[in-house]
Amino acid sequence: MTRVLSGIQPTGEIHLGNYLGALRQWTVDQHEHDSFYCAVDLHAVTVPQAPEELRSKTLETMATLVAVGLDPEICTLFVQSHVPFHTELSWLLECTVSFGELRRMTQFKDKSTKQGDAGQEQVSAGLFTYPALMAADILIYDADRVPVGDDQRQHLELTRDIAERFNSRYGETLIIPSAAIPKVAARVMDLQEPKNKMSKSSESANGTIGIFEDPTSIAKKFKRAVTDSSNDVSFDFETKPGVSNLLSILGAATNSEPDKLADKYTQYGPLKADAADAVIEVLTPVQQRRSELLADPAELDRIIARGAEKASEVAAVTVERAKTAMGFLPLK
Ligand code: ATP
Ligand code: LTN
């Protein structure tokens, strides 16, 4: 059976981009493949996090994963730091990937440049080696398929390169994974700055739709969404990024093709209203489920503990295999 692994950072508010680009694919995959999904708290601390906030966000993220429809009886849901084998494999992979490869990662370039010239020297070494830990997350479960949004394409390519290099140095040990990127809404853009991706760490509150936002606020944000100068409705991200983003969101929420939807509209107003309605319809049941879940914290604790146990059983075996291949002395 195909193995699936993916992760989400327990930081900020989970937004519509996370949902349409990643989480929705996870809920489908769980029924077709042996699936592992985690809150990647070790990735979150590559930038400073307040301890209390990290704890509460990690719990909330796990509640959200269940609320979007991931069933802990069908897939394995866990918190990354509960499975310490990830960091062990990560070190082996840090010694397999090169400095030059890590330096070329656009996510590192973007996040370190955001700190400004003086700040760049101060970014954590963890932010730089982040892709080796991500490769470990994937390779440790022998994952064949990794459902992610388009922004993770480059990290997936690097994961494949790392695995291939490891195998050619030490013999066939790791499975080479593929990225599974959705056809529609793989990169949901900010509603206010449609040239930037909707992001948890964005400062544009009006451009980001939280998946637990109330319907009135969602409708207001769509109404105010930045569109483009000419008035026609067509699907072309180059020349009409704002309108194309709305068409993609509507397409993803209603399972239709954005370019065909464009033919139905002659004005921006009705397109904005329909996109808002479709998003509210998709998110309402998710919002209801999360409220029920947060009312029963013991159940969530049980899910998290069971997930750590199931994930550790698989991860322990892969780390041993990798260590043996590299020549580490077995403990007898
Ligand atoms: P940040 O921007 O602060 O790094 P993020 O919003 O990218 O955070 P992550 O936890 O890093 O959130 O991503 C979780 C998943 O959501 C990943 O698979 C990622 O590719 C996907 N994703 C994130 N943003 C978008 C987006 N705007 N459109 C589609 N998919 C997205
Ligand atoms: N780097 C990803 C989060 C992430 C991930 C993973 C995704 C960490 N480990 C393993 C898929 C598989 C991000 O920033 N969205």
Coordinates of N, CA and C in Angstrom, one line a residue, residues 25-251:
Q25 N -6.5 17.5 0.7 CA -5.9 16.3 0.0 C -5.7 15.2 1.1
W26 N -5.2 15.7 2.3 CA -4.9 14.7 3.3 C -6.2 13.8 3.6
T27 N -7.3 14.5 3.7 CA -8.6 13.8 4.1 C -9.0 12.8 3.0
V28 N -8.6 13.1 1.8 CA -9.0 12.1 0.7 C -8.0 11.0 0.8
D29 N -6.7 11.3 0.9 CA -5.6 10.3 0.9 C -5.8 9.3 2.0
Q30 N -6.3 9.7 3.2 CA -6.3 8.7 4.3 C -7.1 7.5 4.0
H31 N -8.1 7.6 3.0 CA -8.9 6.5 2.7 C -8.3 5.6 1.6
E32 N -7.3 6.1 1.0 CA -6.7 5.4 -0.1 C -5.3 4.9 0.1
H33 N -4.6 5.5 1.1 CA -3.2 5.1 1.4 C -3.0 5.0 2.9
D34 N -1.8 4.4 3.3 CA -1.4 4.3 4.7 C -0.8 5.7 5.0
S35 N -1.6 6.5 5.8 CA -1.2 7.9 5.9 C -0.8 8.3 7.3
F36 N 0.3 9.2 7.3 CA 0.8 9.7 8.5 C 0.8 11.3 8.4
Y37 N 0.2 11.9 9.4 CA 0.2 13.4 9.4 C 0.6 14.0 10.7
C38 N 1.5 15.0 10.7 CA 1.9 15.5 12.0 C 1.9 17.0 12.1
A39 N 1.9 17.5 13.3 CA 2.1 18.9 13.6 C 3.6 19.1 13.8
V40 N 4.3 19.8 12.9 CA 5.8 19.8 12.9 C 6.3 20.9 13.9
D41 N 6.2 20.6 15.2 CA 6.6 21.6 16.2 C 8.1 21.9 16.2
L42 N 8.9 20.9 15.8 CA 10.4 21.1 15.7 C 10.7 22.1 14.6
H43 N 9.9 22.1 13.6 CA 10.1 23.1 12.5 C 9.7 24.5 13.0
A44 N 8.7 24.5 13.8 CA 8.2 25.8 14.3 C 9.3 26.6 15.0
V45 N 10.1 25.9 15.8 CA 11.1 26.6 16.6 C 12.3 27.0 15.9
T46 N 12.3 26.9 14.5 CA 13.4 27.5 13.7 C 13.4 29.0 13.8
V47 N 12.2 29.5 14.2 CA 12.1 31.0 14.5 C 11.6 31.0 16.0
P48 N 12.0 32.0 16.8 CA 11.6 31.9 18.2 C 10.1 31.8 18.5
Q49 N 9.7 31.0 19.4 CA 8.3 30.8 19.7 C 8.1 31.0 21.2
A50 N 7.1 31.6 21.7 CA 6.8 31.7 23.1 C 6.3 30.3 23.6
P51 N 7.0 29.8 24.7 CA 6.6 28.4 25.1 C 5.1 28.1 25.3
E52 N 4.4 29.0 25.9 CA 3.0 28.8 26.2 C 2.2 28.7 24.9
E53 N 2.6 29.6 24.0 CA 1.9 29.7 22.7 C 2.2 28.5 21.9
L54 N 3.4 28.0 21.9 CA 3.8 26.8 21.1 C 2.9 25.6 21.6
R55 N 2.8 25.5 23.0 CA 2.0 24.4 23.5 C 0.6 24.5 23.1
S56 N 0.0 25.7 23.2 CA -1.5 25.8 22.9 C -1.7 25.6 21.4
K57 N -0.8 26.2 20.6 CA -1.0 26.1 19.1 C -0.8 24.6 18.7
T58 N 0.0 23.9 19.3 CA 0.2 22.5 18.9 C -1.1 21.7 19.2
L59 N -1.6 21.9 20.4 CA -2.9 21.2 20.7 C -4.0 21.7 19.7
E60 N -4.1 23.0 19.5 CA -5.1 23.5 18.6 C -5.0 22.9 17.2
T61 N -3.7 22.8 16.7 CA -3.4 22.2 15.4 C -3.9 20.8 15.3
M62 N -3.7 20.0 16.4 CA -4.1 18.6 16.4 C -5.6 18.5 16.4
A63 N -6.3 19.5 17.1 CA -7.8 19.5 17.1 C -8.3 19.8 15.7
T64 N -7.5 20.7 15.0 CA -7.9 21.1 13.7 C -7.8 20.0 12.7
L65 N -6.7 19.2 12.8 CA -6.5 18.1 11.9 C -7.7 17.1 12.0
V66 N -8.2 16.9 13.3 CA -9.3 16.0 13.4 C -10.6 16.7 12.9
A67 N -10.7 18.0 13.1 CA -11.9 18.7 12.7 C -12.1 18.8 11.2
V68 N -10.9 18.8 10.4 CA -11.1 18.9 9.0 C -11.5 17.5 8.4
G69 N -11.5 16.5 9.3 CA -12.0 15.2 8.8 C -10.9 14.1 8.8
L70 N -9.8 14.3 9.4 CA -8.8 13.2 9.5 C -9.2 12.3 10.7
D71 N -9.3 11.0 10.4 CA -9.9 10.1 11.4 C -8.7 9.3 12.0
P72 N -8.5 9.5 13.3 CA -7.3 8.8 14.0 C -7.4 7.3 14.0
E73 N -8.6 6.8 13.6 CA -8.8 5.3 13.5 C -8.3 4.8 12.2
I74 N -8.2 5.8 11.2 CA -7.8 5.4 9.8 C -6.4 5.8 9.5
C75 N -6.0 7.0 9.9 CA -4.6 7.4 9.7 C -3.9 7.6 11.0
T76 N -2.6 7.9 10.9 CA -1.8 8.2 12.1 C -1.6 9.7 12.3
L77 N -2.1 10.2 13.4 CA -2.0 11.7 13.6 C -1.1 11.9 14.8
F78 N 0.0 12.6 14.7 CA 1.0 12.7 15.8 C 1.7 14.1 15.8
V79 N 2.3 14.3 16.9 CA 3.1 15.5 17.1 C 4.6 15.2 16.9
Q80 N 5.3 15.9 16.0 CA 6.6 15.5 15.5 C 7.6 15.3 16.7
S81 N 7.6 16.2 17.7 CA 8.6 16.1 18.8 C 8.3 14.9 19.7
H82 N 7.1 14.2 19.5 CA 6.9 13.0 20.3 C 7.6 11.8 19.7
V83 N 8.2 12.0 18.5 CA 8.9 10.9 17.9 C 10.3 11.3 17.7
P84 N 11.2 11.2 18.7 CA 12.5 11.8 18.6 C 13.4 11.2 17.5
F85 N 13.0 10.1 16.9 CA 13.7 9.5 15.8 C 13.9 10.4 14.6
H86 N 13.0 11.4 14.5 CA 13.1 12.4 13.4 C 14.4 13.2 13.5
T87 N 14.7 13.6 14.7 CA 15.9 14.4 14.9 C 17.2 13.6 14.7
E88 N 17.1 12.3 15.0 CA 18.2 11.4 14.8 C 18.5 11.2 13.3
L89 N 17.5 10.9 12.6 CA 17.7 10.8 11.1 C 18.1 12.1 10.5
S90 N 17.5 13.2 11.0 CA 17.9 14.5 10.5 C 19.4 14.7 10.5
W91 N 20.0 14.4 11.6 CA 21.5 14.6 11.7 C 22.2 13.8 10.6
L92 N 21.8 12.5 10.4 CA 22.4 11.7 9.3 C 22.2 12.4 8.0
L93 N 21.1 13.0 7.8 CA 20.8 13.6 6.5 C 21.5 15.0 6.3
E94 N 21.7 15.7 7.5 CA 22.4 16.9 7.4 C 23.9 16.6 6.9
C95 N 24.3 15.5 7.2 CA 25.7 15.1 6.8 C 25.7 14.5 5.4
T96 N 24.5 14.5 4.8 CA 24.4 14.0 3.4 C 24.1 15.1 2.4
V97 N 23.4 16.2 2.9 CA 23.1 17.3 2.1 C 24.2 18.3 2.1
S98 N 24.4 19.1 1.1 CA 25.5 20.1 1.1 C 25.1 21.5 1.5
F99 N 26.0 22.3 1.9 CA 25.8 23.7 2.3 C 25.2 24.4 1.1
G100 N 25.8 24.2 -0.1 CA 25.3 24.9 -1.3 C 23.8 24.6 -1.6
E101 N 23.4 23.3 -1.4 CA 22.0 22.9 -1.7 C 21.1 23.7 -0.7
L102 N 21.5 23.7 0.6 CA 20.6 24.4 1.5 C 20.5 25.9 1.3
R103 N 21.7 26.4 0.8 CA 21.7 27.9 0.6 C 20.8 28.3 -0.5
R104 N 20.5 27.4 -1.5 CA 19.7 27.7 -2.6 C 18.2 27.7 -2.3
M105 N 17.8 27.2 -1.1 CA 16.3 27.0 -0.8 C 15.6 28.4 -0.8
T106 N 14.6 28.6 -1.6 CA 13.9 29.9 -1.6 C 13.2 30.2 -0.2
Q107 N 12.7 29.2 0.4 CA 12.0 29.5 1.7 C 13.0 30.0 2.7
F108 N 14.3 29.5 2.7 CA 15.3 30.0 3.6 C 15.6 31.5 3.2
K109 N 15.8 31.7 1.9 CA 16.2 33.0 1.4 C 15.1 34.0 1.8
D110 N 13.8 33.6 1.6 CA 12.7 34.6 1.9 C 12.6 34.9 3.4
K111 N 12.7 33.8 4.2 CA 12.5 34.0 5.6 C 13.7 34.7 6.2
S112 N 14.9 34.5 5.7 CA 16.0 35.1 6.3 C 16.1 36.6 5.8
T113 N 15.7 36.8 4.6 CA 15.8 38.2 4.1 C 14.8 39.1 4.8
K114 N 13.6 38.5 5.2 CA 12.6 39.2 5.9 C 13.2 39.9 7.2
Q115 N 14.2 39.3 7.8 CA 14.8 39.8 9.0 C 15.7 41.1 8.7
G116 N 15.9 41.4 7.5 CA 16.7 42.6 7.1 C 18.2 42.2 7.1
D117 N 19.0 43.1 6.6 CA 20.5 42.8 6.5 C 21.1 42.5 7.8
A118 N 20.9 43.3 8.8 CA 21.5 43.0 10.1 C 21.0 41.7 10.7
G119 N 19.7 41.4 10.5 CA 19.0 40.2 11.1 C 19.5 39.0 10.4
Q120 N 19.9 39.0 9.2 CA 20.2 37.8 8.4 C 21.3 37.0 9.1
E121 N 22.3 37.7 9.7 CA 23.4 37.0 10.4 C 22.8 36.3 11.7
Q122 N 21.7 36.8 12.2 CA 21.1 36.3 13.4 C 20.2 35.1 13.3
V123 N 19.8 34.8 12.0 CA 18.8 33.7 11.9 C 19.4 32.4 12.4
S124 N 18.5 31.6 12.9 CA 19.0 30.3 13.6 C 19.6 29.4 12.5
A125 N 20.6 28.6 13.0 CA 21.2 27.6 12.1 C 20.1 26.6 11.7
G126 N 19.1 26.4 12.6 CA 18.0 25.5 12.4 C 17.1 25.9 11.2
L127 N 17.0 27.2 11.0 CA 16.2 27.7 9.8 C 17.0 27.3 8.5
F128 N 18.3 27.2 8.6 CA 19.1 26.9 7.4 C 19.0 25.4 7.2
T129 N 19.1 24.5 8.2 CA 19.1 23.1 8.0 C 17.7 22.5 8.0
Y130 N 16.7 23.3 8.2 CA 15.3 22.9 8.2 C 14.9 21.8 7.1
P131 N 15.4 22.0 5.8 CA 15.0 21.0 4.8 C 15.6 19.6 5.1
A132 N 16.7 19.5 5.9 CA 17.2 18.1 6.3 C 16.2 17.5 7.2
L133 N 15.6 18.3 8.2 CA 14.6 17.7 9.1 C 13.4 17.3 8.3
M134 N 13.0 18.2 7.4 CA 11.8 17.8 6.6 C 12.0 16.6 5.8
A135 N 13.2 16.4 5.3 CA 13.5 15.2 4.5 C 13.4 14.0 5.5
A136 N 13.9 14.2 6.7 CA 13.8 13.1 7.7 C 12.4 12.7 8.0
D137 N 11.5 13.7 8.1 CA 10.1 13.5 8.4 C 9.5 12.5 7.4
I138 N 9.9 12.8 6.1 CA 9.3 12.0 5.0 C 9.9 10.7 4.9
L139 N 11.3 10.7 4.9 CA 12.0 9.4 4.6 C 11.9 8.4 5.7
I140 N 11.7 8.9 6.9 CA 11.6 8.0 8.1 C 10.3 7.1 8.0
Y141 N 9.3 7.5 7.2 CA 8.1 6.7 7.1 C 8.1 5.9 5.8
D142 N 9.2 5.9 5.0 CA 9.2 5.3 3.7 C 8.1 5.8 2.9
A143 N 7.8 7.1 3.0 CA 6.7 7.7 2.2 C 6.9 7.7 0.7
D144 N 5.9 7.3 0.0 CA 6.0 7.4 -1.5 C 5.4 8.7 -2.0
R145 N 4.4 9.3 -1.2 CA 3.6 10.4 -1.7 C 3.5 11.5 -0.6
V146 N 3.8 12.7 -0.9 CA 3.8 13.8 0.1 C 2.8 14.9 -0.4
P147 N 1.6 15.0 0.1 CA 0.6 16.0 -0.3 C 1.0 17.4 0.3
V148 N 1.3 18.3 -0.5 CA 1.7 19.7 -0.1 C 1.3 20.7 -1.1
G149 N 1.3 22.0 -0.6 CA 1.1 23.1 -1.5 C 2.3 23.3 -2.4
D150 N 2.1 24.2 -3.4 CA 3.2 24.4 -4.4 C 4.5 25.0 -3.8
D151 N 4.3 25.7 -2.7 CA 5.5 26.3 -2.1 C 6.6 25.3 -1.6
Q152 N 6.1 24.0 -1.4 CA 7.0 23.0 -0.9 C 7.7 22.2 -2.0
R153 N 7.4 22.5 -3.2 CA 8.0 21.7 -4.4 C 9.5 21.6 -4.3
Q154 N 10.2 22.7 -4.0 CA 11.6 22.7 -4.0 C 12.2 21.8 -2.8
H155 N 11.5 21.9 -1.7 CA 12.0 21.1 -0.5 C 11.8 19.6 -0.9
L156 N 10.7 19.3 -1.6 CA 10.5 17.9 -2.0 C 11.6 17.4 -3.0
E157 N 12.0 18.3 -3.9 CA 13.0 17.9 -4.9 C 14.3 17.6 -4.1
L158 N 14.6 18.5 -3.1 CA 15.8 18.3 -2.3 C 15.7 17.0 -1.5
T159 N 14.6 16.7 -1.0 CA 14.4 15.4 -0.3 C 14.7 14.2 -1.2
R160 N 14.3 14.3 -2.4 CA 14.6 13.2 -3.4 C 16.1 13.1 -3.6
D161 N 16.7 14.3 -3.8 CA 18.1 14.3 -4.1 C 18.9 13.7 -2.9
I162 N 18.5 14.0 -1.7 CA 19.1 13.5 -0.5 C 19.0 12.0 -0.4
A163 N 17.8 11.5 -0.7 CA 17.6 10.1 -0.6 C 18.4 9.3 -1.7
E164 N 18.4 9.9 -2.9 CA 19.2 9.3 -3.9 C 20.7 9.2 -3.6
R165 N 21.2 10.3 -3.1 CA 22.6 10.4 -2.7 C 22.9 9.3 -1.6
F166 N 22.0 9.3 -0.6 CA 22.2 8.3 0.5 C 22.3 6.9 -0.1
N167 N 21.3 6.6 -1.0 CA 21.3 5.3 -1.5 C 22.5 4.9 -2.4
S168 N 23.0 6.0 -3.1 CA 24.1 5.6 -3.9 C 25.4 5.5 -3.1
R169 N 25.5 6.2 -2.0 CA 26.6 6.0 -1.1 C 26.6 4.8 -0.3
Y170 N 25.4 4.4 0.3 CA 25.3 3.4 1.3 C 24.5 2.2 0.9
G171 N 24.0 2.2 -0.4 CA 23.2 1.1 -0.8 C 21.7 1.4 -0.6
E172 N 20.8 0.7 -1.4 CA 19.4 1.0 -1.3 C 18.8 0.9 0.1
T173 N 18.5 2.1 0.6 CA 18.0 2.1 2.0 C 16.7 2.9 2.1
L174 N 16.6 4.0 1.4 CA 15.5 5.0 1.5 C 14.6 5.0 0.3
I175 N 13.3 5.1 0.5 CA 12.3 5.2 -0.6 C 12.3 6.6 -1.1
I176 N 12.3 6.7 -2.5 CA 12.3 8.1 -3.1 C 10.8 8.6 -3.2
P177 N 10.5 9.7 -2.5 CA 9.1 10.1 -2.5 C 8.7 11.1 -3.6
S178 N 7.4 11.3 -3.9 CA 7.0 12.3 -4.9 C 6.1 13.3 -4.2
A179 N 6.1 14.5 -4.7 CA 5.2 15.5 -4.2 C 3.8 15.3 -4.8
A180 N 2.7 15.5 -4.1 CA 1.4 15.4 -4.6 C 0.8 16.8 -4.5
I181 N 0.8 17.6 -5.6 CA 0.4 19.0 -5.5 C -1.0 19.2 -6.2
P182 N -2.0 19.8 -5.6 CA -3.3 19.8 -6.2 C -3.3 20.6 -7.5
K183 N -4.2 20.2 -8.4 CA -4.3 20.9 -9.7 C -4.8 22.3 -9.5
V184 N -5.8 22.5 -8.6 CA -6.4 23.8 -8.4 C -6.1 24.2 -6.9
A185 N -5.8 25.5 -6.8 CA -5.5 26.1 -5.4 C -4.2 25.5 -4.8
A186 N -3.2 25.2 -5.6 CA -1.9 24.8 -5.0 C -1.2 25.9 -4.4
R187 N -1.6 27.1 -4.8 CA -1.0 28.4 -4.2 C -2.0 29.4 -4.1
V188 N -2.7 29.4 -2.9 CA -3.8 30.4 -2.7 C -3.1 31.7 -2.3
M189 N -3.5 32.8 -3.0 CA -2.7 34.0 -2.8 C -3.5 34.9 -1.8
D190 N -2.7 35.9 -1.2 CA -3.3 36.8 -0.2 C -4.4 37.7 -0.9
L191 N -5.5 37.9 -0.3 CA -6.6 38.6 -0.9 C -6.3 40.1 -1.1
Q192 N -5.4 40.6 -0.3 CA -5.0 42.0 -0.4 C -3.7 42.2 -1.3
E193 N -2.9 41.2 -1.3 CA -1.6 41.3 -2.1 C -1.5 40.0 -2.9
P194 N -2.3 40.0 -4.0 CA -2.4 38.7 -4.7 C -1.1 38.2 -5.4
K195 N 0.0 39.0 -5.2 CA 1.2 38.5 -5.8 C 2.0 37.6 -4.7
N196 N 1.5 37.7 -3.4 CA 2.1 37.0 -2.4 C 1.2 35.8 -2.0
K197 N 1.8 34.7 -1.5 CA 0.9 33.6 -1.1 C 0.3 33.9 0.3
M198 N -0.9 33.4 0.4 CA -1.6 33.5 1.8 C -0.7 32.7 2.7
S199 N -0.4 33.4 3.9 CA 0.6 32.7 4.7 C 0.3 33.0 6.2
K200 N 0.7 32.0 7.1 CA 0.4 32.2 8.5 C 1.2 33.3 9.0
S201 N 2.4 33.5 8.5 CA 3.3 34.5 9.1 C 3.1 35.9 8.4
S202 N 2.1 36.0 7.5 CA 1.8 37.3 6.8 C 1.3 38.3 7.8
E203 N 1.6 39.6 7.5 CA 1.1 40.7 8.4 C -0.3 41.2 7.8
S204 N -0.7 40.6 6.7 CA -1.9 41.2 6.0 C -3.1 40.5 6.6
A205 N -3.7 41.0 7.7 CA -4.9 40.3 8.3 C -6.1 40.3 7.4
N206 N -6.2 41.3 6.6 CA -7.4 41.3 5.7 C -7.2 40.4 4.4
G207 N -6.0 40.0 4.2 CA -5.7 39.2 3.0 C -5.7 37.7 3.3
T208 N -5.8 37.4 4.6 CA -5.8 35.9 5.0 C -7.1 35.5 5.6
I209 N -7.6 34.4 5.1 CA -8.9 33.9 5.7 C -8.6 32.7 6.6
G210 N -8.8 32.9 7.9 CA -8.6 31.8 8.9 C -9.7 30.8 8.7
I211 N -9.4 29.5 8.9 CA -10.4 28.5 8.6 C -11.5 28.5 9.7
F212 N -11.2 29.2 10.8 CA -12.2 29.3 11.9 C -12.8 30.6 12.0
E213 N -12.7 31.4 11.0 CA -13.2 32.8 11.0 C -14.7 32.7 10.8
D214 N -15.4 33.7 11.4 CA -16.9 33.7 11.3 C -17.3 34.2 9.9
P215 N -18.5 33.7 9.5 CA -18.9 33.9 8.1 C -19.0 35.4 7.7
T216 N -19.4 36.3 8.7 CA -19.5 37.7 8.4 C -18.1 38.2 8.0
S217 N -17.1 37.9 8.8 CA -15.8 38.4 8.5 C -15.2 37.8 7.2
I218 N -15.5 36.6 6.9 CA -15.1 36.0 5.7 C -15.7 36.7 4.5
A219 N -17.0 37.0 4.6 CA -17.7 37.7 3.5 C -17.1 39.1 3.3
K220 N -16.8 39.7 4.4 CA -16.3 41.1 4.3 C -14.9 41.1 3.6
K221 N -14.1 40.1 4.0 CA -12.7 40.1 3.4 C -12.8 39.8 1.9
F222 N -13.7 38.9 1.5 CA -13.9 38.7 0.0 C -14.4 39.9 -0.7
K223 N -15.3 40.6 -0.1 CA -15.9 41.9 -0.7 C -14.8 42.9 -0.9
R224 N -13.8 42.9 0.0 CA -12.7 43.9 -0.1 C -11.5 43.4 -0.8
A225 N -11.6 42.2 -1.3 CA -10.4 41.6 -2.0 C -9.9 42.5 -3.1
V226 N -8.6 42.6 -3.3 CA -8.1 43.4 -4.3 C -8.3 42.7 -5.7
T227 N -8.8 43.4 -6.6 CA -9.0 42.8 -8.0 C -8.0 43.6 -8.9
D228 N -8.3 43.6 -10.2 CA -7.3 44.1 -11.1 C -7.9 45.3 -11.8
S229 N -7.1 46.1 -12.5 CA -7.5 47.4 -13.1 C -8.6 47.2 -14.1
S230 N -8.4 46.3 -15.1 CA -9.5 46.3 -16.1 C -10.7 45.4 -15.6
N231 N -11.9 45.6 -16.1 CA -13.0 45.0 -15.5 C -13.4 43.6 -15.9
D232 N -12.8 43.0 -17.0 CA -13.2 41.7 -17.4 C -12.8 40.6 -16.5
V233 N -13.5 39.5 -16.5 CA -13.2 38.4 -15.7 C -12.5 37.3 -16.5
S234 N -11.2 37.1 -16.3 CA -10.5 36.0 -17.1 C -9.4 35.4 -16.1
F235 N -9.1 34.1 -16.5 CA -8.2 33.4 -15.6 C -6.8 33.5 -16.2
D236 N -5.9 34.4 -15.6 CA -4.6 34.5 -16.0 C -3.8 35.2 -14.9
F237 N -3.0 34.3 -14.2 CA -2.3 34.8 -13.0 C -1.3 35.9 -13.3
E238 N -0.7 35.9 -14.5 CA 0.3 36.9 -14.9 C -0.4 38.3 -14.9
T239 N -1.5 38.4 -15.7 CA -2.0 39.7 -15.9 C -3.2 40.1 -14.9
K240 N -3.8 39.1 -14.4 CA -5.0 39.3 -13.5 C -4.9 38.5 -12.2
P241 N -3.9 38.7 -11.4 CA -3.6 37.9 -10.2 C -4.8 37.9 -9.2
G242 N -5.4 39.0 -9.0 CA -6.5 39.1 -8.0 C -7.7 38.3 -8.4
V243 N -8.2 38.5 -9.6 CA -9.3 37.8 -10.1 C -9.0 36.3 -10.2
S244 N -7.8 36.0 -10.7 CA -7.5 34.5 -10.9 C -7.5 33.8 -9.6
N245 N -7.0 34.5 -8.5 CA -7.0 33.9 -7.2 C -8.4 33.6 -6.7
L246 N -9.4 34.6 -7.0 CA -10.8 34.3 -6.6 C -11.3 33.2 -7.4
L247 N -11.0 33.1 -8.7 CA -11.5 32.0 -9.5 C -11.0 30.6 -9.0
S248 N -9.7 30.6 -8.6 CA -9.1 29.4 -8.1 C -9.8 28.9 -6.8
I249 N -10.0 29.9 -5.9 CA -10.6 29.6 -4.6 C -12.0 29.0 -4.9
L250 N -12.8 29.7 -5.7 CA -14.2 29.3 -6.0 C -14.1 27.9 -6.7
G251 N -13.1 27.7 -7.6 CA -13.0 26.4 -8.3 C -12.7 25.3 -7.3

